[in-house]
PDB file of C-alpha atoms in Angstrom:
ATOM      1  CA  MET A  11      48.262  40.480  66.626  1.00  0.00           C
ATOM      2  CA  LEU A  12      50.444  40.009  69.757  1.00  0.00           C
ATOM      3  CA  SER A  13      48.642  40.130  73.091  1.00  0.00           C
ATOM      4  CA  ALA A  14      49.107  38.696  76.598  1.00  0.00           C
ATOM      5  CA  ARG A  15      46.031  36.592  75.952  1.00  0.00           C
ATOM      6  CA  SER A  16      47.246  35.180  72.619  1.00  0.00           C
ATOM      7  CA  LEU A  17      50.746  34.558  73.907  1.00  0.00           C
ATOM      8  CA  PHE A  18      49.509  32.603  76.917  1.00  0.00           C
ATOM      9  CA  GLN A  19      47.056  30.646  74.900  1.00  0.00           C
ATOM     10  CA  GLU A  20      49.878  29.550  72.607  1.00  0.00           C
ATOM     11  CA  ILE A  21      51.906  28.439  75.581  1.00  0.00           C
ATOM     12  CA  LEU A  22      48.849  26.687  77.001  1.00  0.00           C
ATOM     13  CA  ASP A  23      48.158  24.798  73.834  1.00  0.00           C
ATOM     14  CA  HIS A  24      51.645  23.316  73.345  1.00  0.00           C
ATOM     15  CA  ASP A  25      52.530  20.573  75.878  1.00  0.00           C
ATOM     16  CA  GLU A  26      56.314  21.288  76.100  1.00  0.00           C
ATOM     17  CA  SER A  27      55.878  25.164  76.587  1.00  0.00           C
ATOM     18  CA  TYR A  28      52.914  24.447  79.155  1.00  0.00           C
ATOM     19  CA  ARG A  29      55.293  21.973  80.942  1.00  0.00           C
ATOM     20  CA  LEU A  30      58.004  24.528  81.211  1.00  0.00           C
ATOM     21  CA  PHE A  31      55.528  27.309  82.418  1.00  0.00           C
ATOM     22  CA  CYS A  32      54.048  25.164  85.126  1.00  0.00           C
ATOM     23  CA  SER A  33      57.478  23.771  86.186  1.00  0.00           C
ATOM     24  CA  ILE A  34      58.903  27.281  86.580  1.00  0.00           C
ATOM     25  CA  ALA A  35      55.879  28.417  88.737  1.00  0.00           C
ATOM     26  CA  ALA A  36      55.771  25.235  90.776  1.00  0.00           C
ATOM     27  CA  SER A  37      59.536  25.594  91.632  1.00  0.00           C
ATOM     28  CA  GLY A  38      59.183  29.213  92.619  1.00  0.00           C
ATOM     29  CA  GLU A  39      56.179  28.623  94.754  1.00  0.00           C
ATOM     30  CA  ALA A  40      57.803  25.554  96.510  1.00  0.00           C
ATOM     31  CA  GLN A  41      60.812  27.700  97.319  1.00  0.00           C
ATOM     32  CA  GLY A  42      58.676  30.448  98.736  1.00  0.00           C
ATOM     33  CA  GLY A  43      56.870  27.972 100.922  1.00  0.00           C
ATOM     34  CA  TRP A  44      60.208  26.762 102.341  1.00  0.00           C
ATOM     35  CA  GLU A  45      61.396  30.363 102.975  1.00  0.00           C
ATOM     36  CA  ASN A  46      58.299  31.284 104.743  1.00  0.00           C
ATOM     37  CA  GLY A  47      58.318  28.189 106.843  1.00  0.00           C
ATOM     38  CA  ARG A  48      61.832  28.799 108.010  1.00  0.00           C
ATOM     39  CA  ILE A  49      60.987  32.458 108.731  1.00  0.00           C
ATOM     40  CA  ALA A  50      57.970  31.538 110.790  1.00  0.00           C
ATOM     41  CA  ALA A  51      60.142  29.206 112.866  1.00  0.00           C
ATOM     42  CA  LEU A  52      62.760  31.906 113.507  1.00  0.00           C
ATOM     43  CA  VAL A  53      60.688  35.109 114.055  1.00  0.00           C
ATOM     44  CA  PRO A  54      62.030  36.894 117.162  1.00  0.00           C
ATOM     45  CA  ALA A  55      60.261  36.834 120.395  1.00  0.00           C
ATOM     46  CA  SER A  56      59.239  40.573 119.938  1.00  0.00           C
ATOM     47  CA  GLN A  57      57.239  39.632 116.746  1.00  0.00           C
ATOM     48  CA  ARG A  58      55.935  36.169 117.746  1.00  0.00           C
ATOM     49  CA  ALA A  59      52.373  37.118 116.924  1.00  0.00           C
ATOM     50  CA  LEU A  60      53.445  37.302 113.308  1.00  0.00           C
ATOM     51  CA  ALA A  61      54.582  33.753 113.134  1.00  0.00           C
ATOM     52  CA  PRO A  62      51.240  32.097 112.360  1.00  0.00           C
ATOM     53  CA  LYS A  63      50.580  34.527 109.460  1.00  0.00           C
ATOM     54  CA  VAL A  64      54.117  33.788 108.027  1.00  0.00           C
ATOM     55  CA  ALA A  65      53.436  30.071 108.352  1.00  0.00           C
ATOM     56  CA  ARG A  66      49.962  30.553 106.691  1.00  0.00           C
ATOM     57  CA  HIS A  67      51.861  32.425 103.861  1.00  0.00           C
ATOM     58  CA  GLY A  68      54.235  29.509 103.482  1.00  0.00           C
ATOM     59  CA  ALA A  69      51.364  26.919 103.503  1.00  0.00           C
ATOM     60  CA  ASP A  70      49.612  28.985 100.729  1.00  0.00           C
ATOM     61  CA  GLU A  71      52.882  28.894  98.672  1.00  0.00           C
ATOM     62  CA  ASP A  72      53.319  25.167  99.058  1.00  0.00           C
ATOM     63  CA  LYS A  73      49.707  24.786  98.031  1.00  0.00           C
ATOM     64  CA  HIS A  74      50.390  26.759  94.800  1.00  0.00           C
ATOM     65  CA  GLY A  75      53.291  24.553  94.047  1.00  0.00           C
ATOM     66  CA  ARG A  76      51.137  21.578  94.330  1.00  0.00           C
ATOM     67  CA  LEU A  77      48.515  23.088  92.250  1.00  0.00           C
ATOM     68  CA  PHE A  78      51.000  23.550  89.356  1.00  0.00           C
ATOM     69  CA  ASN A  79      52.241  20.141  89.607  1.00  0.00           C
ATOM     70  CA  ALA A  80      48.619  18.830  89.736  1.00  0.00           C
ATOM     71  CA  LEU A  81      47.994  20.759  86.388  1.00  0.00           C
ATOM     72  CA  LEU A  82      50.997  18.934  84.900  1.00  0.00           C
ATOM     73  CA  ARG A  83      49.714  15.576  86.043  1.00  0.00           C
ATOM     74  CA  LYS A  84      46.241  16.389  84.666  1.00  0.00           C
ATOM     75  CA  ARG A  85      47.797  16.441  81.147  1.00  0.00           C
ATOM     76  CA  GLY A  86      50.073  13.566  81.780  1.00  0.00           C
ATOM     77  CA  LEU A  87      53.277  15.606  81.946  1.00  0.00           C
ATOM     78  CA  GLN A  88      56.290  15.394  84.247  1.00  0.00           C
ATOM     79  CA  PRO A  89      57.940  18.514  85.672  1.00  0.00           C
ATOM     80  CA  ALA A  90      60.784  19.929  83.571  1.00  0.00           C
ATOM     81  CA  THR A  91      64.142  20.966  84.736  1.00  0.00           C
ATOM     82  CA  VAL A  92      63.887  24.718  85.498  1.00  0.00           C
ATOM     83  CA  PRO A  93      66.689  26.712  83.733  1.00  0.00           C
ATOM     84  CA  GLU A  94      68.782  28.723  86.048  1.00  0.00           C
ATOM     85  CA  GLU A  95      68.173  31.923  84.212  1.00  0.00           C
ATOM     86  CA  THR A  96      64.394  31.653  84.804  1.00  0.00           C
ATOM     87  CA  ASP A  97      64.635  31.091  88.587  1.00  0.00           C
ATOM     88  CA  TYR A  98      63.278  34.413  89.829  1.00  0.00           C
ATOM     89  CA  THR A  99      63.543  33.569  93.448  1.00  0.00           C
ATOM     90  CA  ALA A 100      67.154  32.427  93.277  1.00  0.00           C
ATOM     91  CA  LEU A 101      68.148  35.403  91.242  1.00  0.00           C
ATOM     92  CA  LEU A 102      66.681  37.738  93.735  1.00  0.00           C
ATOM     93  CA  GLU A 103      68.512  36.111  96.625  1.00  0.00           C
ATOM     94  CA  ARG A 104      71.820  36.333  94.492  1.00  0.00           C
ATOM     95  CA  ARG A 105      71.207  40.225  94.402  1.00  0.00           C
ATOM     96  CA  GLY A 106      70.818  40.262  98.053  1.00  0.00           C
ATOM     97  CA  ILE A 107      67.120  40.664  98.182  1.00  0.00           C
ATOM     98  CA  GLY A 108      65.162  39.206 100.987  1.00  0.00           C
ATOM     99  CA  LEU A 109      66.762  36.950 103.626  1.00  0.00           C
ATOM    100  CA  ALA A 110      69.628  34.737 102.471  1.00  0.00           C
ATOM    101  CA  HIS A 111      69.078  31.042 102.547  1.00  0.00           C
ATOM    102  CA  ASP A 112      72.231  30.526 104.643  1.00  0.00           C
ATOM    103  CA  LYS A 113      70.732  32.671 107.407  1.00  0.00           C
ATOM    104  CA  LEU A 114      67.350  30.703 107.238  1.00  0.00           C
ATOM    105  CA  ARG A 115      69.124  27.369 107.528  1.00  0.00           C
ATOM    106  CA  ARG A 116      70.642  28.254 110.890  1.00  0.00           C
ATOM    107  CA  ASP A 117      68.664  27.902 113.927  1.00  0.00           C
ATOM    108  CA  GLU A 118      69.195  31.436 115.160  1.00  0.00           C
ATOM    109  CA  PRO A 119      66.317  33.858 115.857  1.00  0.00           C
ATOM    110  CA  LEU A 120      65.885  36.627 113.334  1.00  0.00           C
ATOM    111  CA  THR A 121      65.966  40.300 114.351  1.00  0.00           C
ATOM    112  CA  GLU A 122      63.283  42.958 113.910  1.00  0.00           C
ATOM    113  CA  GLN A 123      65.436  44.217 110.945  1.00  0.00           C
ATOM    114  CA  ASP A 124      65.282  40.837 109.314  1.00  0.00           C
ATOM    115  CA  VAL A 125      61.498  40.876 109.728  1.00  0.00           C
ATOM    116  CA  VAL A 126      61.446  44.258 107.925  1.00  0.00           C
ATOM    117  CA  THR A 127      63.572  42.966 105.167  1.00  0.00           C
ATOM    118  CA  TYR A 128      61.437  39.857 104.734  1.00  0.00           C
ATOM    119  CA  LEU A 129      58.081  41.899 104.582  1.00  0.00           C
ATOM    120  CA  ALA A 130      59.551  44.497 102.206  1.00  0.00           C
ATOM    121  CA  HIS A 131      60.717  41.784  99.940  1.00  0.00           C
ATOM    122  CA  SER A 132      57.347  40.035 100.213  1.00  0.00           C
ATOM    123  CA  ARG A 133      55.448  43.294  99.648  1.00  0.00           C
ATOM    124  CA  VAL A 134      57.352  43.848  96.190  1.00  0.00           C
ATOM    125  CA  THR A 135      57.290  40.337  94.864  1.00  0.00           C
ATOM    126  CA  GLU A 136      53.612  39.773  96.033  1.00  0.00           C
ATOM    127  CA  GLN A 137      52.618  42.820  94.073  1.00  0.00           C
ATOM    128  CA  ARG A 138      54.278  41.400  90.977  1.00  0.00           C
ATOM    129  CA  ALA A 139      52.464  37.973  91.665  1.00  0.00           C
ATOM    130  CA  ALA A 140      49.129  39.628  92.211  1.00  0.00           C
ATOM    131  CA  GLY A 141      49.444  41.605  89.043  1.00  0.00           C
ATOM    132  CA  GLN A 142      50.379  38.488  86.959  1.00  0.00           C
ATOM    133  CA  MET A 143      47.448  36.402  88.495  1.00  0.00           C
ATOM    134  CA  ASP A 144      45.024  39.234  87.810  1.00  0.00           C
ATOM    135  CA  LEU A 145      45.963  39.116  84.169  1.00  0.00           C
ATOM    136  CA  LEU A 146      45.588  35.274  84.069  1.00  0.00           C
ATOM    137  CA  LYS A 147      42.244  35.568  85.921  1.00  0.00           C
ATOM    138  CA  LYS A 148      41.118  38.114  83.429  1.00  0.00           C
ATOM    139  CA  TYR A 149      41.653  35.952  80.414  1.00  0.00           C
ATOM    140  CA  PHE A 150      41.638  32.360  81.665  1.00  0.00           C
ATOM    141  CA  GLY A 151      39.553  32.448  84.941  1.00  0.00           C
ATOM    142  CA  GLY A 152      36.934  30.509  83.296  1.00  0.00           C
ATOM    143  CA  HIS A 153      39.187  28.090  81.417  1.00  0.00           C
ATOM    144  CA  PRO A 154      38.142  24.436  81.897  1.00  0.00           C
ATOM    145  CA  GLU A 155      41.567  23.168  82.471  1.00  0.00           C
ATOM    146  CA  ILE A 156      43.365  25.890  84.460  1.00  0.00           C
ATOM    147  CA  GLY A 157      40.698  28.269  85.588  1.00  0.00           C
ATOM    148  CA  ARG A 158      39.914  26.903  88.991  1.00  0.00           C
ATOM    149  CA  ALA A 159      43.521  26.890  89.952  1.00  0.00           C
ATOM    150  CA  ILE A 160      44.166  30.426  88.680  1.00  0.00           C
ATOM    151  CA  LEU A 161      41.143  31.737  90.653  1.00  0.00           C
ATOM    152  CA  MET A 162      42.388  30.019  93.886  1.00  0.00           C
ATOM    153  CA  ILE A 163      46.022  31.342  93.467  1.00  0.00           C
ATOM    154  CA  ALA A 164      44.747  34.818  92.582  1.00  0.00           C
ATOM    155  CA  ALA A 165      42.739  35.047  95.755  1.00  0.00           C
ATOM    156  CA  ASP A 166      45.609  33.922  97.840  1.00  0.00           C
ATOM    157  CA  GLU A 167      47.921  36.590  96.193  1.00  0.00           C
ATOM    158  CA  GLU A 168      45.577  39.212  97.096  1.00  0.00           C
ATOM    159  CA  ASN A 169      45.604  38.068 100.661  1.00  0.00           C
ATOM    160  CA  HIS A 170      49.363  37.984 100.730  1.00  0.00           C
ATOM    161  CA  LEU A 171      49.510  41.507  99.480  1.00  0.00           C
ATOM    162  CA  ALA A 172      47.016  42.772 101.899  1.00  0.00           C
ATOM    163  CA  TYR A 173      48.926  41.075 104.731  1.00  0.00           C
ATOM    164  CA  CYS A 174      52.263  42.685 103.670  1.00  0.00           C
ATOM    165  CA  HIS A 175      50.650  46.173 103.717  1.00  0.00           C
ATOM    166  CA  GLU A 176      49.232  45.641 106.985  1.00  0.00           C
ATOM    167  CA  GLU A 177      52.152  44.315 108.808  1.00  0.00           C
ATOM    168  CA  LEU A 178      54.626  46.905 107.322  1.00  0.00           C
ATOM    169  CA  LEU A 179      52.269  49.703 108.476  1.00  0.00           C
ATOM    170  CA  ARG A 180      52.182  48.137 111.820  1.00  0.00           C
ATOM    171  CA  LEU A 181      55.963  48.024 111.958  1.00  0.00           C
ATOM    172  CA  ALA A 182      56.248  51.666 110.681  1.00  0.00           C
ATOM    173  CA  GLU A 183      54.094  52.746 113.705  1.00  0.00           C
ATOM    174  CA  GLN A 184      56.638  51.000 115.909  1.00  0.00           C
ATOM    175  CA  GLY A 185      59.333  53.270 114.560  1.00  0.00           C
ATOM    176  CA  HIS A 186      60.715  51.201 111.567  1.00  0.00           C
ATOM    177  CA  GLY A 187      59.389  53.589 108.883  1.00  0.00           C
ATOM    178  CA  PRO A 188      62.843  54.837 107.584  1.00  0.00           C
ATOM    179  CA  ALA A 189      64.205  51.172 107.358  1.00  0.00           C
ATOM    180  CA  ILE A 190      60.991  50.150 105.667  1.00  0.00           C
ATOM    181  CA  ARG A 191      61.227  52.870 103.029  1.00  0.00           C
ATOM    182  CA  ARG A 192      64.915  52.009 102.303  1.00  0.00           C
ATOM    183  CA  ALA A 193      64.174  48.335 102.021  1.00  0.00           C
ATOM    184  CA  LEU A 194      61.215  48.766  99.789  1.00  0.00           C
ATOM    185  CA  ARG A 195      63.008  51.004  97.437  1.00  0.00           C
ATOM    186  CA  ASP A 196      66.135  48.744  97.171  1.00  0.00           C
ATOM    187  CA  CYS A 197      64.027  45.669  96.691  1.00  0.00           C
ATOM    188  CA  ALA A 198      61.709  47.292  93.978  1.00  0.00           C
ATOM    189  CA  LEU A 199      64.642  48.425  91.919  1.00  0.00           C
ATOM    190  CA  ALA A 200      66.514  45.162  92.121  1.00  0.00           C
ATOM    191  CA  GLU A 201      63.300  43.128  91.475  1.00  0.00           C
ATOM    192  CA  ALA A 202      62.565  45.179  88.308  1.00  0.00           C
ATOM    193  CA  VAL A 203      65.966  44.047  86.881  1.00  0.00           C
ATOM    194  CA  VAL A 204      65.453  40.469  87.917  1.00  0.00           C
ATOM    195  CA  TYR A 205      61.879  40.433  86.333  1.00  0.00           C
ATOM    196  CA  ARG A 206      63.161  41.896  83.150  1.00  0.00           C
ATOM    197  CA  ASP A 207      65.894  39.238  82.851  1.00  0.00           C
ATOM    198  CA  VAL A 208      63.669  36.311  83.892  1.00  0.00           C
ATOM    199  CA  SER A 209      61.024  37.508  81.405  1.00  0.00           C
ATOM    200  CA  LEU A 210      63.547  37.742  78.641  1.00  0.00           C
ATOM    201  CA  ALA A 211      64.971  34.185  79.397  1.00  0.00           C
ATOM    202  CA  VAL A 212      61.408  32.656  79.646  1.00  0.00           C
ATOM    203  CA  MET A 213      60.376  34.160  76.359  1.00  0.00           C
ATOM    204  CA  ALA A 214      63.642  32.932  74.787  1.00  0.00           C
ATOM    205  CA  HIS A 215      62.832  29.367  75.861  1.00  0.00           C
ATOM    206  CA  MET A 216      59.320  29.677  74.738  1.00  0.00           C
ATOM    207  CA  GLY A 217      60.317  31.025  71.434  1.00  0.00           C
ATOM    208  CA  ARG A 218      62.606  28.002  70.802  1.00  0.00           C
ATOM    209  CA  ILE A 219      59.958  25.553  71.890  1.00  0.00           C
ATOM    210  CA  LEU A 220      57.218  27.099  69.757  1.00  0.00           C
ATOM    211  CA  GLY A 221      59.286  28.054  66.871  1.00  0.00           C
ATOM    212  CA  TRP A 222      58.730  31.707  66.896  1.00  0.00           C
ATOM    213  CA  PRO A 223      60.073  33.826  63.985  1.00  0.00           C
ATOM    214  CA  ARG A 224      62.961  36.168  64.912  1.00  0.00           C
ATOM    215  CA  ALA A 225      60.748  39.122  64.311  1.00  0.00           C
ATOM    216  CA  LYS A 226      58.166  37.995  66.833  1.00  0.00           C
ATOM    217  CA  SER A 227      60.803  37.282  69.393  1.00  0.00           C
ATOM    218  CA  ALA A 228      62.384  40.596  68.818  1.00  0.00           C
ATOM    219  CA  VAL A 229      59.090  42.447  69.323  1.00  0.00           C
ATOM    220  CA  LEU A 230      58.505  40.651  72.609  1.00  0.00           C
ATOM    221  CA  ALA A 231      61.889  41.361  73.933  1.00  0.00           C
ATOM    222  CA  ALA A 232      61.525  44.930  73.042  1.00  0.00           C
ATOM    223  CA  GLY A 233      58.249  45.025  74.884  1.00  0.00           C
ATOM    224  CA  ILE A 234      59.844  43.540  77.950  1.00  0.00           C
ATOM    225  CA  ARG A 235      62.645  46.116  77.974  1.00  0.00           C
ATOM    226  CA  ALA A 236      60.192  48.926  77.527  1.00  0.00           C
ATOM    227  CA  VAL A 237      58.228  47.849  80.571  1.00  0.00           C
ATOM    228  CA  TYR A 238      61.548  47.743  82.514  1.00  0.00           C
ATOM    229  CA  ALA A 239      62.494  51.132  81.351  1.00  0.00           C
ATOM    230  CA  TYR A 240      59.112  52.602  82.651  1.00  0.00           C
ATOM    231  CA  GLU A 241      59.621  50.772  85.891  1.00  0.00           C
ATOM    232  CA  ARG A 242      63.109  51.946  86.333  1.00  0.00           C
ATOM    233  CA  LEU A 243      61.919  55.615  85.727  1.00  0.00           C
ATOM    234  CA  ALA A 244      58.740  55.753  87.738  1.00  0.00           C
ATOM    235  CA  GLY A 245      56.759  52.667  87.770  1.00  0.00           C
ATOM    236  CA  TRP A 246      58.707  51.128  90.800  1.00  0.00           C
ATOM    237  CA  ARG A 247      56.857  53.624  92.977  1.00  0.00           C
ATOM    238  CA  ARG A 248      53.724  51.528  92.866  1.00  0.00           C
ATOM    239  CA  MET A 249      55.693  48.666  94.386  1.00  0.00           C
ATOM    240  CA  VAL A 250      56.743  50.733  97.486  1.00  0.00           C
ATOM    241  CA  THR A 251      53.674  52.635  98.515  1.00  0.00           C
ATOM    242  CA  LEU A 252      51.728  51.381 101.643  1.00  0.00           C
ATOM    243  CA  ARG A 253      48.052  51.750 102.267  1.00  0.00           C
ATOM    244  CA  THR A 254      45.582  50.262 104.668  1.00  0.00           C
ATOM    245  CA  PRO A 255      44.140  47.175 102.924  1.00  0.00           C
ATOM    246  CA  GLU A 256      40.513  46.474 102.515  1.00  0.00           C
ATOM    247  CA  ARG A 257      41.141  42.925 103.666  1.00  0.00           C
ATOM    248  CA  ARG A 258      42.263  43.124 107.295  1.00  0.00           C
ATOM    249  CA  ASP A 259      43.949  40.189 109.006  1.00  0.00           C
ATOM    250  CA  ALA A 260      43.979  38.504 105.625  1.00  0.00           C
ATOM    251  CA  LEU A 261      46.209  35.630 106.755  1.00  0.00           C
ATOM    252  CA  GLY A 262      44.672  35.268 110.324  1.00  0.00           C
ATOM    253  CA  GLY A 263      43.328  31.719 109.681  1.00  0.00           C
ATOM    254  CA  PRO A 264      44.471  28.370 108.289  1.00  0.00           C
ATOM    255  CA  ALA A 265      45.373  28.002 104.674  1.00  0.00           C
ATOM    256  CA  ALA A 266      42.446  26.939 102.480  1.00  0.00           C
ATOM    257  CA  SER A 267      42.967  23.458 100.825  1.00  0.00           C
ATOM    258  CA  ALA A 268      42.480  22.487  97.307  1.00  0.00           C
ATOM    259  CA  PRO A 269      41.205  18.924  97.404  1.00  0.00           C
ATOM    260  CA  GLU A 270      40.117  18.742  93.906  1.00  0.00           C
ATOM    261  CA  PHE A 271      43.771  19.200  92.787  1.00  0.00           C
ATOM    262  CA  VAL A 272      45.956  17.806  95.551  1.00  0.00           C
TER     263      VAL A 272
END
């Protein structure tokens, strides 16, 4: 029977599929670390109190990238080249979601609207990341090879999501509510498309590596498209709601290290 647990176990048990999975994850996290680092350096004067939290967010993402690369090294594997069609972060940027890398490479202060754009993008993508890590934590949190890294990353993703909620609510109180609602909706709808396309691409690559029969690949692709149809219809709303988080000031301190891995 097909299940999230059995599929990931199959990927985990095969060196080449595991190599691709960890390489895609490491690349995305490293890219997120760079983006947050640049945003922290360019935060406008009116939002300077936000800069240390953005920097902490970036440090966490960098750590996650190192964790995935450490998992590869533990198995004696080298990172794989990440196929363009599986690059979630780059595909989001191509759709105009988040802050463009060209803007981040310039040494020009961001605007408050840029901060809204950044936080809305982060709120949506961190919701996705937190959901994925919750699933992995459920099935593999106790795994001897990957369990500790999964638990570390899952805890960080919960902090990131809490931080996004808290900061967006703070900006809404400062009069940015309409801009936040627009940015969240636009980002959520575009992210659903990108997530569908990346999921289909990743499953296609995994299917080729693992030799899945055509029927199995077809069932998985249909499932991915069904999830997208639901998200397009109504599921996107869970990505745009804001609530006061239980964890307050979740990124208010330094990033936790992972000495056993890096």
